[in-house]
Structure formats: structure tokens, C-alpha cells
Tab-separated table of C-alpha atoms and ligand atoms in Angstrom:
chain	number	residue	atom	x	y	z
A	223	UNK	CA	98.610	104.373	97.915
A	224	UNK	CA	96.351	101.551	96.902
A	225	UNK	CA	98.612	100.577	94.000
A	226	UNK	CA	101.639	100.589	96.276
A	227	UNK	CA	100.637	97.726	98.444
A	228	UNK	CA	103.387	98.207	100.987
A	229	UNK	CA	101.517	101.279	102.316
A	230	UNK	CA	99.074	99.563	104.586
A	231	UNK	CA	95.573	100.889	105.187
A	232	UNK	CA	94.834	102.467	108.509
A	233	UNK	CA	91.231	101.530	109.040
A	234	UNK	CA	90.639	100.536	112.654
A	235	UNK	CA	87.412	98.531	112.878
A	236	UNK	CA	85.501	96.474	110.318
A	237	UNK	CA	82.665	98.508	108.849
A	238	UNK	CA	79.059	97.464	108.503
A	239	UNK	CA	78.308	96.308	104.991
A	240	UNK	CA	75.375	97.574	102.983
A	241	UNK	CA	72.587	95.002	102.788
A	242	UNK	CA	71.940	95.641	99.096
A	243	UNK	CA	74.430	95.050	96.292
A	244	UNK	CA	76.213	98.311	95.582
A	245	UNK	CA	78.155	97.254	92.492
A	246	UNK	CA	75.897	98.043	89.539
A	247	UNK	CA	77.364	95.455	87.186
A	248	UNK	CA	77.788	92.776	89.859
A	249	UNK	CA	74.568	90.858	89.053
A	250	UNK	CA	75.214	91.300	85.306
A	251	UNK	CA	78.703	89.815	85.564
A	252	UNK	CA	77.488	86.956	87.792
A	253	UNK	CA	74.698	86.153	85.325
A	254	UNK	CA	77.089	86.321	82.360
A	255	UNK	CA	79.380	83.818	84.108
A	256	UNK	CA	76.417	81.447	84.380
A	257	UNK	CA	75.430	81.993	80.741
A	258	UNK	CA	78.935	81.595	79.341
A	259	UNK	CA	80.450	79.023	81.666
A	260	UNK	CA	77.458	77.012	82.881
A	261	UNK	CA	75.390	77.116	79.702
A	262	UNK	CA	72.356	78.836	81.258
A	263	UNK	CA	69.791	80.885	79.371
A	264	UNK	CA	69.318	84.520	80.385
A	265	UNK	CA	66.121	83.618	82.224
A	266	UNK	CA	67.683	80.664	84.040
A	267	UNK	CA	70.690	82.751	85.027
A	268	UNK	CA	68.432	85.412	86.556
A	269	UNK	CA	66.442	82.746	88.425
A	270	UNK	CA	69.667	81.261	89.730
A	271	UNK	CA	70.787	84.661	91.036
A	272	UNK	CA	67.436	84.985	92.827
A	273	UNK	CA	67.887	81.503	94.299
A	274	UNK	CA	71.357	82.413	95.568
A	275	UNK	CA	69.902	85.479	97.265
A	276	UNK	CA	67.097	83.392	98.783
A	277	UNK	CA	69.557	80.961	100.346
A	278	UNK	CA	71.911	83.744	101.457
A	279	UNK	CA	74.816	82.809	99.209
A	280	UNK	CA	74.622	86.124	97.343
A	281	UNK	CA	73.851	89.657	98.374
A	282	UNK	CA	70.306	90.856	97.679
A	283	UNK	CA	69.956	93.416	94.944
A	284	UNK	CA	67.317	96.073	94.478
A	285	UNK	CA	64.350	95.335	92.250
A	286	UNK	CA	65.419	98.241	90.007
A	287	UNK	CA	68.852	96.702	89.601
A	288	UNK	CA	67.201	93.428	88.669
A	289	UNK	CA	65.181	95.150	85.932
A	290	UNK	CA	68.348	96.783	84.675
A	291	UNK	CA	70.303	93.517	84.761
A	292	UNK	CA	67.626	91.732	82.694
A	293	UNK	CA	67.775	94.554	80.132
A	294	UNK	CA	71.586	94.581	80.135
A	295	UNK	CA	71.802	90.820	79.532
A	296	UNK	CA	69.400	90.992	76.590
A	297	UNK	CA	71.220	93.971	75.106
A	298	UNK	CA	74.644	92.383	75.523
A	299	UNK	CA	73.386	89.372	73.562
A	300	UNK	CA	72.088	91.698	70.851
A	301	UNK	CA	75.341	93.651	70.627
A	302	UNK	CA	77.357	90.509	69.910
A	303	UNK	CA	74.806	88.432	68.027
A	304	UNK	CA	76.903	88.702	64.874
A	305	UNK	CA	80.315	87.147	65.512
A	306	UNK	CA	81.714	88.428	62.196
A	307	UNK	CA	82.657	84.913	61.109
A	308	UNK	CA	85.092	84.336	63.954
A	309	UNK	CA	83.409	82.689	66.946
A	310	UNK	CA	84.978	83.813	70.229
A	311	UNK	CA	85.161	81.665	73.340
A	312	UNK	CA	84.587	83.127	76.791
A	313	UNK	CA	87.684	83.037	78.992
A	314	UNK	CA	87.254	82.330	82.674
A	315	UNK	CA	90.372	83.945	84.064
A	316	UNK	CA	91.061	87.586	83.389
A	317	UNK	CA	94.380	88.456	81.817
A	318	UNK	CA	97.082	89.965	83.978
A	319	UNK	CA	100.429	91.395	82.924
A	320	UNK	CA	103.205	90.719	85.452
A	321	UNK	CA	106.713	92.033	85.543
A	322	UNK	CA	109.265	90.990	88.172
A	323	UNK	CA	112.500	92.909	88.474
A	324	UNK	CA	115.796	91.513	89.721
A	325	UNK	CA	116.406	94.584	91.888
A	326	UNK	CA	114.162	97.352	93.253
A	327	UNK	CA	113.654	100.209	90.788
A	328	UNK	CA	113.580	103.952	91.543
A	329	UNK	CA	110.232	103.487	93.294
A	330	UNK	CA	111.548	100.645	95.405
A	331	UNK	CA	109.254	98.212	93.561
A	332	UNK	CA	110.202	94.765	92.336
A	333	UNK	CA	106.816	93.590	91.052
A	334	UNK	CA	104.272	95.200	88.752
A	335	UNK	CA	100.864	93.812	87.880
A	336	UNK	CA	98.194	95.215	85.587
A	337	UNK	CA	94.854	93.457	85.300
A	338	UNK	CA	92.030	94.152	82.880
A	339	UNK	CA	88.424	93.974	83.988
A	340	UNK	CA	85.599	93.159	81.594
A	341	UNK	CA	84.316	90.191	79.625
A	342	UNK	CA	87.290	88.287	78.170
A	343	UNK	CA	87.280	86.155	74.979
A	344	UNK	CA	89.714	84.362	72.694
A	345	UNK	CA	89.510	82.684	69.326
A	346	UNK	CA	89.581	78.873	69.268
A	347	UNK	CA	93.226	78.842	68.157
A	348	UNK	CA	94.221	81.445	70.754
A	349	UNK	CA	95.558	83.809	68.096
A	350	UNK	CA	93.045	86.564	68.918
A	351	UNK	CA	92.085	87.999	72.287
A	352	UNK	CA	89.155	90.321	72.830
A	353	UNK	CA	88.225	92.411	75.868
A	354	UNK	CA	84.683	93.764	76.073
A	355	UNK	CA	84.372	96.724	78.414
A	356	UNK	CA	80.807	97.158	79.572
A	357	UNK	CA	79.357	100.643	80.010
A	358	UNK	CA	75.866	101.554	81.182
A	359	UNK	CA	75.448	103.585	78.018
A	360	UNK	CA	77.583	104.871	75.189
A	361	UNK	CA	76.776	108.527	75.818
A	362	UNK	CA	78.740	108.299	79.093
A	363	UNK	CA	82.396	109.163	79.512
A	364	UNK	CA	84.501	108.007	76.598
A	365	UNK	CA	87.511	105.807	77.320
A	366	UNK	CA	90.757	107.766	77.224
A	367	UNK	CA	93.690	106.908	74.947
A	368	UNK	CA	95.579	105.792	78.051
A	369	UNK	CA	92.842	103.389	79.134
A	370	UNK	CA	92.636	101.857	75.668
A	371	UNK	CA	96.427	101.563	75.403
A	372	UNK	CA	96.779	99.892	78.812
A	373	UNK	CA	93.935	97.456	78.108
A	374	UNK	CA	95.367	96.541	74.694
A	375	UNK	CA	98.801	96.024	76.241
A	376	UNK	CA	97.540	93.634	78.934
A	377	UNK	CA	95.797	91.596	76.251
A	378	UNK	CA	98.966	91.584	74.146
A	379	UNK	CA	101.450	90.754	76.896
A	380	UNK	CA	99.471	89.292	79.804
A	381	UNK	CA	98.698	85.753	80.878
A	382	UNK	CA	97.432	83.132	81.301
A	383	UNK	CA	97.633	81.461	77.917
A	384	UNK	CA	99.855	81.784	74.870
A	385	UNK	CA	100.499	85.323	73.646
A	386	UNK	CA	98.109	86.282	70.828
A	387	UNK	CA	98.843	87.674	67.397
A	388	UNK	CA	95.893	90.042	67.402
A	389	UNK	CA	94.036	91.910	70.132
A	390	UNK	CA	90.755	93.760	70.186
A	391	UNK	CA	89.293	96.131	72.791
A	392	UNK	CA	85.583	96.773	72.464
A	393	UNK	CA	83.191	98.939	74.465
A	394	UNK	CA	79.599	97.795	74.813
A	395	UNK	CA	76.749	100.122	75.772
A	396	UNK	CA	74.311	97.995	77.766
A	397	UNK	CA	71.478	100.474	77.355
A	398	UNK	CA	71.727	100.575	73.574
A	399	UNK	CA	72.883	97.008	72.903
A	400	UNK	CA	75.620	98.341	70.686
A	401	UNK	CA	79.370	97.838	70.633
A	402	UNK	CA	82.140	100.067	69.326
A	403	UNK	CA	85.697	98.989	68.641
A	404	UNK	CA	88.346	100.967	70.520
A	405	UNK	CA	91.395	99.057	69.291
A	406	UNK	CA	91.867	96.263	66.781
A	407	UNK	CA	95.433	95.454	65.786
A	408	UNK	CA	98.443	93.235	66.025
A	409	UNK	CA	100.212	92.382	69.230
A	410	UNK	CA	103.117	94.628	68.204
A	411	UNK	CA	100.770	97.569	67.499
A	412	UNK	CA	99.225	97.158	70.959
A	413	UNK	CA	102.646	97.220	72.642
A	414	UNK	CA	103.598	100.289	70.588
A	415	UNK	CA	100.359	102.035	71.569
A	416	UNK	CA	101.141	101.367	75.218
A	417	UNK	CA	104.613	102.880	74.854
A	418	UNK	CA	103.094	106.063	73.450
A	419	UNK	CA	99.943	106.472	75.513
A	420	UNK	CA	100.027	104.128	78.492
A	421	UNK	CA	103.413	103.664	80.105
A	422	UNK	CA	104.099	107.210	81.245
A	423	UNK	CA	100.525	107.772	82.410
A	424	UNK	CA	100.663	104.623	84.568
A	425	UNK	CA	103.969	105.794	86.033
A	426	UNK	CA	102.364	109.137	86.901
A	427	UNK	CA	99.512	107.257	88.521
A	428	UNK	CA	101.637	105.298	90.978
A	429	UNK	CA	103.783	108.335	91.701
A	430	UNK	CA	100.827	110.724	92.080
A	431	UNK	CA	100.867	112.863	95.210
A	432	UNK	CA	97.599	114.685	94.575
A	433	UNK	CA	94.645	114.285	96.915
A	434	UNK	CA	91.250	114.708	95.301
A	435	UNK	CA	88.576	114.369	98.001
A	436	UNK	CA	85.149	113.322	96.734
A	437	UNK	CA	82.753	110.413	96.732
A	438	UNK	CA	85.699	107.979	96.716
A	439	UNK	CA	86.480	109.034	100.312
A	440	UNK	CA	83.587	106.855	101.521
A	441	UNK	CA	85.390	103.646	100.528
A	442	UNK	CA	88.941	104.773	101.163
A	443	UNK	CA	90.777	103.032	103.961
A	444	UNK	CA	93.156	105.985	104.309
A	445	UNK	CA	90.316	108.424	105.030
A	446	UNK	CA	90.790	108.478	108.839
A	447	UNK	CA	94.269	109.943	108.429
A	448	UNK	CA	93.900	111.773	105.124
A	449	UNK	CA	95.274	115.328	105.370
A	450	UNK	CA	92.993	116.550	102.555
A	451	UNK	CA	89.677	115.421	104.020
A	452	UNK	CA	88.319	117.959	106.534
A	453	UNK	CA	86.459	116.506	109.484
A	454	UNK	CA	83.266	118.063	110.840
A	455	UNK	CA	82.000	115.830	113.652
A	456	UNK	CA	78.264	116.275	114.194
A	457	UNK	CA	77.698	118.207	110.956
A	458	UNK	CA	74.609	116.154	110.104
A	459	UNK	CA	73.273	116.010	113.654
A	460	UNK	CA	73.485	112.200	113.840
A	461	UNK	CA	75.402	110.279	116.446
A	462	UNK	CA	75.469	106.780	115.062
A	463	UNK	CA	78.540	105.052	113.671
A	464	UNK	CA	76.841	101.668	113.455
A	465	UNK	CA	75.646	102.211	109.878
A	466	UNK	CA	77.458	101.502	106.591
A	467	UNK	CA	79.673	104.400	105.605
A	468	UNK	CA	78.054	106.422	102.805
A	469	UNK	CA	78.158	109.716	100.974
A	470	UNK	CA	75.355	112.254	101.217
A	471	UNK	CA	74.579	115.399	99.255
A	472	UNK	CA	71.524	117.619	99.057
A	473	UNK	CA	70.754	116.035	95.668
A	474	UNK	CA	70.563	112.615	97.337
A	475	UNK	CA	68.407	114.133	100.052
A	476	UNK	CA	65.881	115.521	97.568
A	477	UNK	CA	65.725	112.278	95.597
A	478	UNK	CA	65.259	110.241	98.780
A	479	UNK	CA	62.445	112.477	99.955
A	480	UNK	CA	60.665	111.915	96.636
A	481	UNK	CA	61.223	108.138	96.753
A	482	UNK	CA	63.912	106.001	98.427
A	483	UNK	CA	64.142	103.680	95.395
A	484	UNK	CA	64.763	106.636	93.136
A	485	UNK	CA	67.712	107.746	95.260
A	486	UNK	CA	69.158	104.238	95.301
A	487	UNK	CA	68.837	103.771	91.538
A	488	UNK	CA	70.399	107.165	90.860
A	489	UNK	CA	73.355	106.138	92.982
A	490	UNK	CA	73.789	103.166	90.665
A	491	UNK	CA	74.023	105.629	87.753
A	492	UNK	CA	71.402	103.718	85.810
A	493	UNK	CA	70.555	105.405	82.504
A	494	UNK	CA	67.984	108.123	83.031
A	495	UNK	CA	65.012	109.122	80.912
A	496	UNK	CA	66.324	112.160	79.040
A	497	UNK	CA	62.870	113.618	78.423
A	498	UNK	CA	62.581	113.983	82.218
A	499	UNK	CA	66.217	114.808	82.945
A	500	UNK	CA	66.368	117.407	80.216
A	501	UNK	CA	62.960	119.006	80.534
A	502	UNK	CA	62.741	122.529	79.111
A	503	UNK	CA	62.833	124.171	82.560
A	504	UNK	CA	65.780	122.054	83.718
A	505	UNK	CA	67.753	122.782	80.547
A	506	UNK	CA	67.038	126.499	80.778
A	507	UNK	CA	68.213	126.494	84.412
A	508	UNK	CA	71.391	124.627	83.476
A	509	UNK	CA	72.090	127.026	80.599
A	510	UNK	CA	71.724	130.041	82.937
A	511	UNK	CA	74.054	128.453	85.512
A	512	UNK	CA	76.575	127.601	82.848
A	513	UNK	CA	76.577	131.208	81.560
A	514	UNK	CA	77.099	132.572	85.073
A	515	UNK	CA	79.851	130.046	85.737
A	516	UNK	CA	81.719	131.112	82.588
A	517	UNK	CA	81.227	134.807	83.378
A	518	UNK	CA	82.419	134.441	86.954
A	519	UNK	CA	85.423	132.361	86.021
A	520	UNK	CA	86.637	134.759	83.312
A	521	UNK	CA	89.796	136.721	84.168
A	522	UNK	CA	90.141	139.502	85.066
A	523	UNK	CA	87.078	139.277	87.265
A	524	UNK	CA	84.456	141.837	86.325
A	525	UNK	CA	80.903	142.086	87.686
A	526	UNK	CA	78.138	140.915	85.352
A	527	UNK	CA	76.336	143.580	83.304
A	528	UNK	CA	72.697	143.744	82.113
A	529	UNK	CA	73.735	143.388	78.483
A	530	UNK	CA	73.394	139.697	77.593
A	531	UNK	CA	74.771	138.673	74.175
A	532	UNK	CA	72.346	136.982	71.743
A	533	UNK	CA	74.473	133.805	71.721
A	534	UNK	CA	74.632	133.514	75.511
A	535	UNK	CA	73.863	129.762	75.671
A	536	UNK	CA	76.714	127.261	75.521
A	537	UNK	CA	76.686	124.919	72.526
A	538	UNK	CA	75.393	121.909	74.438
A	539	UNK	CA	72.104	123.612	75.317
A	540	UNK	CA	69.642	123.598	72.442
A	541	UNK	CA	67.013	125.913	73.851
A	542	UNK	CA	63.933	126.952	71.882
A	543	UNK	CA	63.799	130.692	71.138
A	544	UNK	CA	61.244	131.401	73.906
A	545	UNK	CA	63.473	129.761	76.540
A	546	UNK	CA	66.538	131.556	75.215
A	547	UNK	CA	64.729	134.901	75.542
A	548	UNK	CA	63.479	134.041	79.013
A	549	UNK	CA	66.966	132.961	80.097
A	550	UNK	CA	68.406	136.274	78.867
A	551	UNK	CA	65.748	138.172	80.842
A	552	UNK	CA	66.630	136.264	84.002
A	553	UNK	CA	70.341	136.879	83.482
A	554	UNK	CA	69.784	140.627	83.067
A	555	UNK	CA	68.370	140.710	86.600
A	556	UNK	CA	71.415	138.876	87.961
A	557	UNK	CA	73.579	141.913	87.164
A	558	UNK	CA	71.827	143.830	89.980
A	559	UNK	CA	73.053	141.386	92.607
A	560	UNK	CA	76.213	139.962	91.046
A	561	UNK	CA	78.536	139.033	93.953
A	562	UNK	CA	81.580	140.144	91.969
A	563	UNK	CA	80.626	143.699	92.939
A	564	UNK	CA	81.859	142.851	96.453
A	565	UNK	CA	85.046	140.959	95.620
A	566	UNK	CA	88.503	142.391	95.028
A	567	UNK	CA	91.071	139.701	94.215
A	568	UNK	CA	91.120	136.257	92.619
A	569	UNK	CA	91.376	134.700	96.070
A	570	UNK	CA	87.963	136.127	96.961
A	571	UNK	CA	86.015	133.894	94.630
A	572	UNK	CA	85.395	130.164	94.180
A	573	UNK	CA	83.039	129.201	91.367
A	574	UNK	CA	81.176	125.921	91.911
A	575	UNK	CA	83.858	124.472	94.208
A	576	UNK	CA	83.612	120.814	95.220
A	577	UNK	CA	83.406	120.737	99.003
A	578	UNK	CA	83.889	117.488	100.876
A	579	UNK	CA	83.617	116.932	104.640
A	580	UNK	CA	83.827	113.809	106.733
A	581	UNK	CA	81.306	113.631	109.569
A	582	UNK	CA	82.801	110.919	111.803
A	583	UNK	CA	79.849	111.040	114.219
A	584	UNK	CA	77.529	109.788	111.458
A	585	UNK	CA	80.275	108.070	109.424
A	586	UNK	CA	79.067	109.934	106.351
A	587	UNK	CA	81.053	111.823	103.723
A	588	UNK	CA	79.184	115.010	102.860
A	589	UNK	CA	79.477	116.440	99.348
A	590	UNK	CA	78.420	119.970	98.424
A	591	UNK	CA	78.857	122.248	95.437
A	592	UNK	CA	77.852	125.870	96.110
A	593	UNK	CA	77.067	127.912	93.016
A	594	UNK	CA	79.535	130.478	94.299
A	595	UNK	CA	81.617	131.240	97.355
A	596	UNK	CA	82.825	134.815	97.614
A	597	UNK	CA	84.625	136.783	100.274
A	598	UNK	CA	82.956	139.951	101.462
A	599	UNK	CA	84.938	142.048	103.944
A	600	UNK	CA	87.041	139.044	104.848
A	601	UNK	CA	84.244	136.510	105.456
A	602	UNK	CA	82.948	133.832	103.125
A	603	UNK	CA	79.454	134.091	101.675
A	604	UNK	CA	77.744	131.047	100.153
A	605	UNK	CA	75.503	132.021	97.199
A	606	UNK	CA	72.937	129.719	95.592
A	607	UNK	CA	71.123	130.875	92.462
A	608	UNK	CA	67.762	129.537	91.313
A	609	UNK	CA	65.706	130.371	88.257
A	610	UNK	CA	61.934	130.508	87.979
A	611	UNK	CA	59.669	131.113	84.998
A	612	UNK	CA	56.981	132.493	87.322
A	613	UNK	CA	56.728	135.803	89.118
A	614	UNK	CA	54.613	134.741	92.032
A	615	UNK	CA	56.100	133.569	95.272
A	616	UNK	CA	57.915	130.314	94.615
A	617	UNK	CA	58.658	128.931	98.055
A	618	UNK	CA	57.312	129.285	101.562
A	619	UNK	CA	60.222	127.503	103.201
A	620	UNK	CA	63.465	127.749	101.201
A	621	UNK	CA	65.530	125.765	103.732
A	622	UNK	CA	63.201	122.779	103.317
A	623	UNK	CA	62.807	123.119	99.572
A	624	UNK	CA	66.554	123.478	99.041
A	625	UNK	CA	68.352	121.357	101.651
A	626	UNK	CA	71.694	122.591	100.324
A	627	UNK	CA	70.812	125.913	101.989
A	628	UNK	CA	70.334	124.143	105.325
A	629	UNK	CA	73.680	122.410	104.875
A	630	UNK	CA	75.260	125.749	103.929
A	631	UNK	CA	73.883	127.414	107.076
A	632	UNK	CA	75.283	124.641	109.263
A	633	UNK	CA	78.694	124.664	107.542
A	634	UNK	CA	79.101	128.451	107.638
A	635	UNK	CA	77.745	128.593	111.189
A	636	UNK	CA	80.300	126.118	112.503
A	637	UNK	CA	83.147	127.934	110.740
A	638	UNK	CA	83.868	125.100	108.295
A	639	UNK	CA	84.706	127.636	105.569
A	640	UNK	CA	86.861	129.809	107.791
A	641	UNK	CA	86.308	132.213	110.631
A	642	UNK	CA	84.162	135.351	110.802
A	643	UNK	CA	80.462	135.979	110.537
A	644	UNK	CA	79.767	134.534	107.095
A	645	UNK	CA	76.318	134.227	105.587
A	646	UNK	CA	74.255	132.248	103.078
A	647	UNK	CA	72.393	133.878	100.207
A	648	UNK	CA	69.654	132.662	97.921
A	649	UNK	CA	69.251	134.535	94.654
A	650	UNK	CA	66.030	133.826	92.775
A	651	UNK	CA	65.888	135.089	89.200
A	652	UNK	CA	62.332	135.653	87.951
A	653	UNK	CA	61.065	137.255	84.736
A	654	UNK	CA	60.115	140.460	86.541
A	655	UNK	CA	63.108	140.796	88.824
A	656	UNK	CA	65.414	139.210	91.359
A	657	UNK	CA	64.941	138.273	95.026
A	658	UNK	CA	67.984	138.059	97.231
A	659	UNK	CA	67.387	136.362	100.577
A	660	UNK	CA	69.996	136.237	103.292
A	661	UNK	CA	70.285	133.563	105.968
A	662	UNK	CA	72.355	134.407	109.005
A	663	UNK	CA	73.840	131.202	110.452
A	664	UNK	CA	74.690	133.066	113.647
A	665	UNK	CA	71.030	133.654	114.444
A	666	UNK	CA	69.896	130.871	116.756
A	667	UNK	CA	66.519	130.432	115.031
A	668	UNK	CA	68.034	130.082	111.556
A	669	UNK	CA	70.624	127.599	112.739
A	670	UNK	CA	67.996	125.541	114.569
A	671	UNK	CA	65.755	125.531	111.486
A	672	UNK	CA	68.652	124.344	109.341
A	673	UNK	CA	69.425	121.530	111.779
A	674	UNK	CA	65.797	120.469	111.769
A	675	UNK	CA	65.800	120.282	107.985
A	676	UNK	CA	68.977	118.196	107.996
A	677	UNK	CA	67.552	115.872	110.652
A	678	UNK	CA	64.370	115.367	108.580
A	679	UNK	CA	66.451	114.714	105.472
A	680	UNK	CA	68.848	112.276	107.053
A	681	UNK	CA	67.303	110.250	109.858
A	682	UNK	CA	65.284	107.796	107.754
A	683	UNK	CA	67.884	107.628	105.030
A	684	UNK	CA	70.666	106.860	107.484
A	685	UNK	CA	68.931	103.759	108.855
A	686	UNK	CA	67.405	102.576	105.568
A	687	UNK	CA	68.750	99.301	104.179
A	688	UNK	CA	66.021	98.484	101.648
A	689	UNK	CA	65.299	101.681	99.700
A	690	UNK	CA	61.792	100.521	98.926
A	691	UNK	CA	59.842	102.189	96.121
A	692	UNK	CA	57.216	104.683	97.184
A	693	UNK	CA	55.031	104.940	94.092
A	694	UNK	CA	52.824	107.977	93.651
A	695	UNK	CA	52.671	111.293	91.959
A	696	UNK	CA	56.486	111.524	91.904
A	697	UNK	CA	56.598	108.679	89.368
A	698	UNK	CA	55.472	111.198	86.736
A	699	UNK	CA	58.777	113.037	86.996
A	700	UNK	CA	60.994	110.087	87.871
A	701	UNK	CA	63.998	109.814	85.590
A	702	UNK	CA	64.640	106.160	86.537
A	703	UNK	CA	61.015	104.975	86.302
A	704	UNK	CA	61.971	102.693	83.422
A	705	UNK	CA	63.825	100.418	85.842
A	706	UNK	CA	61.142	100.454	88.519
A	707	UNK	CA	58.475	97.754	88.469
A	708	UNK	CA	56.488	99.598	91.194
A	709	UNK	CA	56.006	102.777	89.168
A	710	UNK	CA	52.542	104.228	88.857
A	711	UNK	CA	51.695	104.660	85.187
A	712	UNK	CA	51.302	108.362	84.551
A	713	UNK	CA	50.840	109.965	81.149
A	714	UNK	CA	54.244	110.837	79.726
A	715	UNK	CA	56.109	108.330	81.877
A	716	UNK	CA	58.126	105.588	80.212
A	717	UNK	CA	56.113	102.435	79.691
B	46	SF4	S1	58.940	105.243	89.352
B	46	SF4	FE1	57.957	106.005	91.234
B	46	SF4	S2	58.166	104.331	92.728
B	46	SF4	FE2	59.597	103.918	91.061
B	46	SF4	S3	61.576	104.847	91.711
B	46	SF4	FE3	60.537	106.392	90.489
B	46	SF4	S4	59.367	107.624	91.977
B	46	SF4	FE4	59.952	105.699	93.002
B	47	ZN	ZN1	77.651	137.708	88.141
């Protein structure tokens, strides 16, 4: 709908803007413009951005984003310090391919435009064009063949400027300070690549009829009338539409409770410290979840059994032997309470579904991903599974410790998953056995407790514009501490 500009957005009133810059590479791109087009040093460019913020001509950005931007600028310089003998000149205006048709085509369109976004360069004689796509890090999502083909085509056939003989598409990891070439060839080869990998995919894109609700719903001007976005007014217990529209999930809630800055920096998808993110316990938990996901998705559906194969971990999890053994022990206990014992048909099971709800009272898009939804005697049951390496009691207040349970209670209780007296379950796998706790959303006390947890999670967050750091013991397990100048130095944390 966005590509077809004749479908106008339906948004009624202007929304409140976030105070802080939300576009992660915004300060980086602004600083690069100063470096390349106004001959500033990295340091001067950063100072100039600060000055713009101070005199209100630019949006403020979080201190963590500033740390990241300084790193990114230095690393970008390192990645392209060797020009390979062919100096490239920065181009101010991005290239755009335009096609105007004499008569409307089968889509009713007469104009097509494709623009590339990245840092743009050309050789002094104009014979070579180069597009540098910036990525936070190279271990992120790889560019697809279609993306590379479309980018190469715009360089080969777009304006302004004379058409080149050679085009290059490069991806630069700003964390690593390293670049990798995605395409390097003649103009004709780029056009040919587009015919094979780009043209049809772009056609599918503008003809696409699929709705895929998710985090994008927060910025989508069609959201108020979207048939695929369920509305749950009052879900979060807030009645305040004066705030910027945002997304919220239990993961955000937990991060915010630990430290507002941490939540904000995670939203920017800044590179995380893998030694924290992939701690042994976290990896073991992920491996167990991944095994259960594969088991529950396999067709025909069969309940899990206590026999766990020796090679139960998926390839991406490199667990030490002790963790592999412990994981297998935990999984054996799952067989006792496997929900597939209660289900009958394929329609009775949803494994890790992505649930999205719009709460118009709070103007927040709520994202949730239950470990499992299964239908028991016609009603939906929400199951969360946790793993613990210890046998002793692990939580005194599960709804507070796991806010996704509180959200689940509220959603099931208000019938958001369908009618009937559904329930929420928490399965805790421990070395000596399994606990299965049930939460009844139709019990007034449980529902009230869930609402209290949600209120505690959301009230401060909903009115927060600054996301100030709250240094303390949490810094020791903070995966974005590297970008935080307020962090408390704790042994093992990144210096
Ligand atoms: S290092 Fe500490 S203060 Fe900084 S974001 Fe992480 S938890 Fe917050
Ligand atoms: Zn199972």
C-alpha cells in the first residue's frame, strides 16, 4: 500500500513524536555527510551534531547511540582506508531509477521509482558507481539475491549523472570495520542480474496482498483500519493516547525494569556482547526450547517421550557435554506434561505463534510469542516453559518474574484468543522433575494480580522520554554495556 501511493493513509490525527532519535543510523549518516561533504574530522562532526541538538536543530540522541555512532564512524573509516588504487568520490544525491509509461499498465501505474539507500560513491571519471550498505554487524541478516540485484540495477540504470560502465555493491559491518563485496560487475551484468533475481520479486512486492502484523504496525498509517490487526482496548490498563505510539513486549518490560537505557539500546539493535547474550544457561535454555519446538511442529503430531536422542541439540548450539546432559535430563521430564497428550488435530496446536494486538487506549502495539498454544476440550491454553539448573524453589512470584504470564492471563481472560474458559500454564523443568503451575484468568484474584504486574511494568515506561541509564548490579549482565558510558565496571563486563 505504501508503494502504491494512490492508496492514501487513513491516519486521523498527528501523533506525538518520540523525543529521542529512533533511527539508529541517523546520527551516523548525518556525521558522514559532514565528513564527506563539509570536510570535517570525525571528532568535529560529532561535536557539530551535539551543537545542532543543543540549539534544537536536530533531535537529541541517547548517550548510548552517541557511543555507537563514534565507534561506527571510526570503523567505517577503517573499512575503506584502502581505496584499492581507485579513489572514490562521495555523491550527495542518491541514485534513483525512474520509468514513465505512456499508458497505465496492468496495475494501473504509469510511474515507477526505485531508490537505493546507503553511502553513494563514484569514480572521478564517472565510469564506476559504488553503493555501500551499512549494517550494524556482519553476523546479522545477509542481503538476499533480490536486494543485491535491485541495488545493482539502480546503480546501473538510475540517475542523476551519466550511466556508469561498472557498478559495485558493498556491505559494511560497522561493528567490525570490515566490508564485503556483494556485486562487482559491468553495467550489463547488473541489468541481467536484475532480470533474473530482482524484477519479478519487486512485482510480487507491489502486488502483495499478505498482511503480516508485527512491530511494523506501530509506524503504519493503515493500522487503524487494518483487518489483520486485532484491537484490544484497555489490554495494558493505560488510558492515555497522548504518548508516542510504540510497541511493547514482555522482553522490553524485563529490560526496562533492569535499566531504561538498556531497553532503549536494545530497541536500536546495537550489537550485543555475545559472552552475556550467549551465556551457558541461556544457550542451554534456547537449545531445549528449540528441541521442543521441532518436536511439537513435527507431523503427525505425537506427544513427547522420555527417550531423548544423544544428538538432541540443533547444530547452532555448541553446548559443553555437561550442559548437553543436563538439557537431556530436563527434556525427559517434559514428556510427563507434554501438551500434545491433550490435543487431537493439527488445528489444536500453535507452536511459538507471533501474536500482535493493538491497544488503542494506550496507543501501543503489543507483541507476544507464547511457547505453545494448544486447545484442550475446545478452549485455548497458553503454555510457557522455563528451564532451571537448580532444584530448589526458583520463584516466589511467577507473574512478576515473567511478565509474559501476566499478559497471557489478561489476554486469555478477556477472550482475545477465543471464547471459553482458557487457562495459562507455566512448566518449569528442573533436574529432579517438572512443576506445572496453572493460572486461571477467570479467578478475580489472578486477573487482578496480572493487571497489577502489567501496570507496574508499563506506567513508567509509557511516560518515559529519556531512557536514562540506571547503573548498578545489572551492569554485570548487561549485553549492551559496551555502548553505555554510565556502566558500573564489574568483573567480566566489557571495558
Ligand atoms: S551498562 Fe548498566 S547503566 Fe548501562 S545500560 Fe547496561 S544496565 Fe544500564
Ligand atoms: Zn512435548
